[in-house]
CSV table of C-alpha atoms in Angstrom, one decimal:
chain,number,residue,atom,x,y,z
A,1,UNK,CA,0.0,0.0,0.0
A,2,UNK,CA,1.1,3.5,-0.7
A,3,UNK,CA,1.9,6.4,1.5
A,4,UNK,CA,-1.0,8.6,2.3
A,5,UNK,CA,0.6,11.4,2.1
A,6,UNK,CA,3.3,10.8,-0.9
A,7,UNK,CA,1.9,8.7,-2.7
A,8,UNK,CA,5.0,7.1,-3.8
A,9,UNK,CA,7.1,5.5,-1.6
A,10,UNK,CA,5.2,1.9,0.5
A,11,UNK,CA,3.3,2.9,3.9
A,12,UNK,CA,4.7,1.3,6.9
A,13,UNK,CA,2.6,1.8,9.9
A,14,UNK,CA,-1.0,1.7,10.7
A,15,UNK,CA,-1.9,5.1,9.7
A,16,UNK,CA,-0.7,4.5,6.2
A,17,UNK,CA,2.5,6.7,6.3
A,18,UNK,CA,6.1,5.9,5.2
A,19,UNK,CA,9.5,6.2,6.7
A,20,UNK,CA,9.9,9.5,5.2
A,21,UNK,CA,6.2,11.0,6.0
A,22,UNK,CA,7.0,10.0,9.5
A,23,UNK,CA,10.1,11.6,9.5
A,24,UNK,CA,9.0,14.8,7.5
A,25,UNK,CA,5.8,15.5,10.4
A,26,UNK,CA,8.6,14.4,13.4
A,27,UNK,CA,10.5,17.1,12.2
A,28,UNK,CA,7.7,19.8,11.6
A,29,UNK,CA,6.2,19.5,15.1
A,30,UNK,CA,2.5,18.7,16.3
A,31,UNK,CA,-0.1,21.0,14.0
A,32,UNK,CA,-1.0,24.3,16.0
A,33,UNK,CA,-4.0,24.6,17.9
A,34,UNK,CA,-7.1,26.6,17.7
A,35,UNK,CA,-6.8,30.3,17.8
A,36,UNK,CA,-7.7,31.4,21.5
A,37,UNK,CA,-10.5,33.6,21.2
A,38,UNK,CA,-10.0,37.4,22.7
A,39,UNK,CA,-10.7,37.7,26.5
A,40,UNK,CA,-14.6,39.5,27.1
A,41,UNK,CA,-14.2,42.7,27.4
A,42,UNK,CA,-11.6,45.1,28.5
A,43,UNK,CA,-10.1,44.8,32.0
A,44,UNK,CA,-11.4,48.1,34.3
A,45,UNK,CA,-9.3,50.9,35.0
A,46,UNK,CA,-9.2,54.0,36.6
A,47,UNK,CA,-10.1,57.0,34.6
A,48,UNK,CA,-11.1,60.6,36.5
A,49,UNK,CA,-14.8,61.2,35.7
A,50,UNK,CA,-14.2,65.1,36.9
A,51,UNK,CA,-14.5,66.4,33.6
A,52,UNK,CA,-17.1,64.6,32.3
A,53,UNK,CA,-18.6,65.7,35.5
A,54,UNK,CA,-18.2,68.9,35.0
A,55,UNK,CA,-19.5,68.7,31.9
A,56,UNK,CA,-23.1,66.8,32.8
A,57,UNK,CA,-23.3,69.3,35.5
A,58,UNK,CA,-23.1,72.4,33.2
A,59,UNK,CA,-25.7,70.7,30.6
A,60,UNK,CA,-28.0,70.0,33.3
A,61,UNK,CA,-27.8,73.6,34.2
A,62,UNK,CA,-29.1,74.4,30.7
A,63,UNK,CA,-32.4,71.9,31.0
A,64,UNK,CA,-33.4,73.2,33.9
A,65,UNK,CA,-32.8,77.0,32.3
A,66,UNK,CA,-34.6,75.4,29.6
A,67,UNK,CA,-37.3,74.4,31.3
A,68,UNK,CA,-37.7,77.4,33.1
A,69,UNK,CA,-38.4,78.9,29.5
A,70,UNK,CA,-40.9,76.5,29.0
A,71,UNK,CA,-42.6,77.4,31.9
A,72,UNK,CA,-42.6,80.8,30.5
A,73,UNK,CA,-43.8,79.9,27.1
A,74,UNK,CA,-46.5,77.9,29.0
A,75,UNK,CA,-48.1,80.4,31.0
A,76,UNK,CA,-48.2,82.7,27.9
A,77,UNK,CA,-50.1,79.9,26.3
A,78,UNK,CA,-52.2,79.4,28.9
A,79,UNK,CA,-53.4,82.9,29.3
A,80,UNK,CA,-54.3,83.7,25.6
A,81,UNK,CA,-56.7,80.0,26.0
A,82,UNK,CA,-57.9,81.7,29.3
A,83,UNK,CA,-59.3,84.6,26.7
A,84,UNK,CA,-60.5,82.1,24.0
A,85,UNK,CA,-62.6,79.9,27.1
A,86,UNK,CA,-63.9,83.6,28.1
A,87,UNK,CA,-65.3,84.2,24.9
A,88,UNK,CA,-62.5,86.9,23.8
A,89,UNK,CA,-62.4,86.6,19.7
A,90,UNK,CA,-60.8,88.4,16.8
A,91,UNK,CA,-57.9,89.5,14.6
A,92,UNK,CA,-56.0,90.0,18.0
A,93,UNK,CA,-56.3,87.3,19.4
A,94,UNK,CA,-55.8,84.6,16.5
A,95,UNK,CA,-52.6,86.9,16.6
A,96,UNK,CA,-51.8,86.1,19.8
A,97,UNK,CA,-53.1,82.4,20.1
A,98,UNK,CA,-50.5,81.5,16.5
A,99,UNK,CA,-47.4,83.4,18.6
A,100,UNK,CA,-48.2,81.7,21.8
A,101,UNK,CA,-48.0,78.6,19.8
A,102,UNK,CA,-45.4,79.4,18.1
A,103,UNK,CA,-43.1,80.1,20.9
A,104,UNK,CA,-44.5,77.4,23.3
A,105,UNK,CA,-43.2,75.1,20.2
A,106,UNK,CA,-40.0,76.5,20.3
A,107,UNK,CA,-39.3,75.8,23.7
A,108,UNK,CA,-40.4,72.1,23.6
A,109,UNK,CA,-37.5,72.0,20.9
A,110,UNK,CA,-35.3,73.4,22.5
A,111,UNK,CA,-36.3,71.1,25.6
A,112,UNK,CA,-35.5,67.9,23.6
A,113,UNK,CA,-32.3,69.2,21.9
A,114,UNK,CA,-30.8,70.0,25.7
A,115,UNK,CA,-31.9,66.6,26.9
A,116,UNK,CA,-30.7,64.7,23.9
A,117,UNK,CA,-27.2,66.3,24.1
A,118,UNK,CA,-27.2,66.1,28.1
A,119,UNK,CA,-28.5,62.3,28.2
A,120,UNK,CA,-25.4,61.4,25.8
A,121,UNK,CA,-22.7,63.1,28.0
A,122,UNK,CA,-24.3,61.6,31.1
A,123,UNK,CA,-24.3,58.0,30.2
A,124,UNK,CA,-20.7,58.4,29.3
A,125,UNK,CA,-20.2,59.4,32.4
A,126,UNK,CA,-22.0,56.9,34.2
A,127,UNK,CA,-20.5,53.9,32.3
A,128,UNK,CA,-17.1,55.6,33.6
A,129,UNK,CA,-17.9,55.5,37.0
A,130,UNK,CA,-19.0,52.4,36.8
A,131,UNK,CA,-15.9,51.2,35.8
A,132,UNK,CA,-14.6,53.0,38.3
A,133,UNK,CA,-16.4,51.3,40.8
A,134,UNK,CA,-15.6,48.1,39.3
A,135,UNK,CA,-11.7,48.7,40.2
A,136,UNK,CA,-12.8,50.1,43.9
A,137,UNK,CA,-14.9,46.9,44.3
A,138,UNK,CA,-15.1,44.1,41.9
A,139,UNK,CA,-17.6,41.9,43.8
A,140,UNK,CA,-20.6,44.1,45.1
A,141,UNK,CA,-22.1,44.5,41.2
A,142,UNK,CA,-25.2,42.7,40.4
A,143,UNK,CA,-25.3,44.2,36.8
A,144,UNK,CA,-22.6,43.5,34.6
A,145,UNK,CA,-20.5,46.9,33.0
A,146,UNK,CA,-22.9,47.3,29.4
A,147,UNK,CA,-25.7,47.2,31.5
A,148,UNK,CA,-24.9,51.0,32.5
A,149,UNK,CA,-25.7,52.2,29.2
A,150,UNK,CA,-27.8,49.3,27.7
A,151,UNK,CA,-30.4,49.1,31.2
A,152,UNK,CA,-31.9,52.9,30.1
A,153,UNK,CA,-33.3,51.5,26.6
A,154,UNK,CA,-34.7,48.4,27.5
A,155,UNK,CA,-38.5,48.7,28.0
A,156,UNK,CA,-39.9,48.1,31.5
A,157,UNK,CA,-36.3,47.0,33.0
A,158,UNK,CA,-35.1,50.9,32.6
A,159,UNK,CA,-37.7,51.7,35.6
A,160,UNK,CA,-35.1,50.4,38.2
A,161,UNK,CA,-32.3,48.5,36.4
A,162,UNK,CA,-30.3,51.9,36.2
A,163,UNK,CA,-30.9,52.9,40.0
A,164,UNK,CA,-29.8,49.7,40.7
A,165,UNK,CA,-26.6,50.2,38.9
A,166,UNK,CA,-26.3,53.6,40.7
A,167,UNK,CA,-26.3,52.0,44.4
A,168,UNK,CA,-23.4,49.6,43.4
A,169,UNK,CA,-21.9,52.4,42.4
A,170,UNK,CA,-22.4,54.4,45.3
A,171,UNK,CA,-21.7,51.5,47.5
A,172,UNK,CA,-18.3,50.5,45.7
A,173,UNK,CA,-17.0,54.2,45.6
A,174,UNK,CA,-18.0,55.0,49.3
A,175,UNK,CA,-16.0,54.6,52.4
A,176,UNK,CA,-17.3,51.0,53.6
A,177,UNK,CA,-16.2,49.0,50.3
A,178,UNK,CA,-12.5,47.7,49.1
A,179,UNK,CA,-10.1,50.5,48.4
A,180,UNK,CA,-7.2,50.1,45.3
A,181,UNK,CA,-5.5,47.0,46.6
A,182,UNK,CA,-9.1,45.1,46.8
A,183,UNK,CA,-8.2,44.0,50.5
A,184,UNK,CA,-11.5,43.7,51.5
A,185,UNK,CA,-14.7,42.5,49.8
A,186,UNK,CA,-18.4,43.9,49.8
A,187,UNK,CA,-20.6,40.9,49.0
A,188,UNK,CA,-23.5,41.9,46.5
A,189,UNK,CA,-25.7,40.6,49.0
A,190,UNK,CA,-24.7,42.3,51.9
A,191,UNK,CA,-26.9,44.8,53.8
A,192,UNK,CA,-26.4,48.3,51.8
A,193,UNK,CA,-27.2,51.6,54.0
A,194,UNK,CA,-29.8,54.0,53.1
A,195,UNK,CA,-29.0,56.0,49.8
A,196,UNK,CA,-31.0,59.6,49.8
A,197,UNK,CA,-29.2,61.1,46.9
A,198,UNK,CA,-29.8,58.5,44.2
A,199,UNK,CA,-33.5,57.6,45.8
A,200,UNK,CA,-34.3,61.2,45.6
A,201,UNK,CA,-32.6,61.6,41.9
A,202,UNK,CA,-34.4,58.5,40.8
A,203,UNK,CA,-37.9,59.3,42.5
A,204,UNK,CA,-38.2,62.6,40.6
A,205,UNK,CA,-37.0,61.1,37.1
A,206,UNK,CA,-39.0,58.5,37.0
A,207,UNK,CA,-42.3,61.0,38.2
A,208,UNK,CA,-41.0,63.3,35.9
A,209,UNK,CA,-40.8,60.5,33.1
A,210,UNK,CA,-44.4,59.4,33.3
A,211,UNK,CA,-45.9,62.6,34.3
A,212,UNK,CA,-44.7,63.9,30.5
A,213,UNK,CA,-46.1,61.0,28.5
A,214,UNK,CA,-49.3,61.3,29.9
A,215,UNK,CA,-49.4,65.2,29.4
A,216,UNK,CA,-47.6,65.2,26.2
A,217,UNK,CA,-50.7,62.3,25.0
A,218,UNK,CA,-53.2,64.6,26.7
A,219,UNK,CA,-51.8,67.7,24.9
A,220,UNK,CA,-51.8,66.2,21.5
A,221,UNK,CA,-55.3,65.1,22.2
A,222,UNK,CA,-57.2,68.1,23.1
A,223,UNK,CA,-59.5,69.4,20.2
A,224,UNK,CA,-60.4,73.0,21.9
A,225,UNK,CA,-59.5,75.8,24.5
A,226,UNK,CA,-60.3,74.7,27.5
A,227,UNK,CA,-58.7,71.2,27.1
A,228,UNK,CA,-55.8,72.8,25.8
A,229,UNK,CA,-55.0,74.9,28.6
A,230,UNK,CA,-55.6,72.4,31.2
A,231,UNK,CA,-52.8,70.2,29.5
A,232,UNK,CA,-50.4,72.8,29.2
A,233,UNK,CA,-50.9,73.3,32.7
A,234,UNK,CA,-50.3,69.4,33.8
A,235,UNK,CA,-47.2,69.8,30.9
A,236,UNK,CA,-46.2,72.9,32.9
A,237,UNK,CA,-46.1,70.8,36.2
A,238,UNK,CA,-43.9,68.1,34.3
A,239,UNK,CA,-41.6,70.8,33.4
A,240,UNK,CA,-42.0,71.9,37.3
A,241,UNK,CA,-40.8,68.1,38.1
A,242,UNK,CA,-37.9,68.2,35.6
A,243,UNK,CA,-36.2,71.1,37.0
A,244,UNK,CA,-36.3,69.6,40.5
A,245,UNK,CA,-35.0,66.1,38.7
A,246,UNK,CA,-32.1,68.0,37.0
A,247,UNK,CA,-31.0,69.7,40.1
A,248,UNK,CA,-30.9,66.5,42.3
A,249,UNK,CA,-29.0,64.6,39.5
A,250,UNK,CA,-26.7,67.4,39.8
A,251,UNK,CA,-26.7,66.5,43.3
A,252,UNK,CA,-25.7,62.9,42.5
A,253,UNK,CA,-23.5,63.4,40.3
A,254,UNK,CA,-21.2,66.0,41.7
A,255,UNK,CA,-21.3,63.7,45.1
A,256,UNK,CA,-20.7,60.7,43.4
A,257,UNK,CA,-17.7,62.3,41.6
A,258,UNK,CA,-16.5,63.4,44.6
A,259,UNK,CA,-16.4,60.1,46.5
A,260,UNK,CA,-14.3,58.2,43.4
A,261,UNK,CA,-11.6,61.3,42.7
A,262,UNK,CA,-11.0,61.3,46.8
A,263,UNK,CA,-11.3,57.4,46.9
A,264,UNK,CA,-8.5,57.4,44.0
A,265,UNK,CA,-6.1,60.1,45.2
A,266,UNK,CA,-6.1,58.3,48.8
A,267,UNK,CA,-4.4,54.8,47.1
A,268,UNK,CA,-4.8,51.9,48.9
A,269,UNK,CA,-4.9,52.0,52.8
A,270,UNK,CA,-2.1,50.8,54.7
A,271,UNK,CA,-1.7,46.6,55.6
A,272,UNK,CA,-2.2,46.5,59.2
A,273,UNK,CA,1.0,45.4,61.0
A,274,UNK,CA,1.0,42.5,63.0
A,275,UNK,CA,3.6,42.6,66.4
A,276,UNK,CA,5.2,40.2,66.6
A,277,UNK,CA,4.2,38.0,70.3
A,278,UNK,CA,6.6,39.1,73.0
A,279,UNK,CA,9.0,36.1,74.3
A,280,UNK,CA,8.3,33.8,77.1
């Protein structure tokens, strides 16, 4: 029988090679493996989130000056409805009912452009601190890292997964949890302490959040005066709610900042030193 693999020369062993074949793969070493597939994701490491801090903090400054415009624009519209429901008619007042609508559009733009812009900033800020918190504390996190961006667009799950992300966090960058040299653990279990920045933050997003659907649906929906300015008035009280929201995730975020740039310029705290037992 002929070589497998030469085809010329006569095979002697069982798995149909030649002398020379055997010789030829002796020399050439056993065939390489499989590639080993890239490790998940990158490893965490520190990175300051002061500027991007800064940053959020400054943009959330201009929704809630935003907003404060929309509550001008609103209470313009709801006053030239107030004549309309009276029975006040005319040239004048289609003048002023087109302007009033007019502007009150204007400021709902201008609402959405500052809270698309601020909303991008922010969750690159939060994914960093996250990270963060990750180094700090590697254990206490019940969400894994994408779910710090990826937990505010998934339906129904985005009405708590991202506060639960903020606790561990908080939890990981505060005093109680491992510093640098991961010493000591936090389990993800374990009791947490109260948290009153990111409950209060949280409470008046989510109000905030659901409060403006159901205006915004009731504002589309109304067909004459009187229905329109009672929805600009419950849209007016959203806008109330957002400026209170911005203002504690200010709070939040400045804090939380804070905790991670003082965690991270304090290093790792110093091994306790055992003495040695005195002689007999």
């Amino acid at each position: 029988m002929l070589c497998t693999t030469c085809r010329s020369n006569t095979a002697t062993t069982p798995e149909g090679l030649c002398d020379a074949c055997v010789r030829a793969a002796a020399a050439a070493g056993p065939p390489p493996g499989p590639p080993v597939p890239p490790a998940a994701g990158r490893p965490a490491g520190l990175r300051s989130p002061v500027g991007l801090a800064r940053a959020v903090v400054v943009l959330l400054g201009v929704v809630a000056a935003v907003d404060v415009f929309a509550l001008w624009t609103g209470t313009v519209l709801r006053d030239v409805m107030g004549d309309v429901v009276t029975g006040d008619h005319g040239t004048d007042i289609d003048q002023r009912a087109d302007r009033a609508d007019a502007l009150y559009i204007a400021g709902g733009v201008a609402q959405v452009a500052a809270l698309v812009v601020t909303c991008v900033v922010f969750l690159v800020w939060f994914h960093r601190v996250r990270v963060n918190a990750e180094v700090f504390e590697p254990h206490i996190h019940r969400k894994s890292r994408g779910w710090a961006i990826g937990g505010w667009f998934v339906p129904i799950v985005n009405l708590w997964y991202p506060r639960r992300i903020a606790v561990d966090i908080w939890d990981a960058s505060g005093d109680r949890s491992v510093a640098l040299d991961r010493t000591l653990t936090l389990d993800a279990s374990a009791s947490r302490p109260p948290h009153p920045v990111v409950n209060a933050w949280w409470t008046l997003w989510v109000s905030n959040l659901l409060v403006s659907r159901w205006a915004t649906r009731a504002y589309q929906d109304a067909d004459d005066a009187e229905e329109t300015k009672s929805t600009v008035t419950q849209l007016m009280f959203s806008d109330a709610l957002d400026i209170a929201a911005a203002v504690a995730a200010i709070v939040f975020v400045l804090r939380l900042t804070r905790m991670q740039d003082a965690k991270a310029r304090s290093g790792p705290p110093p091994r306790p030193v055992t003495e040695p037992f005195p002689a007999p």
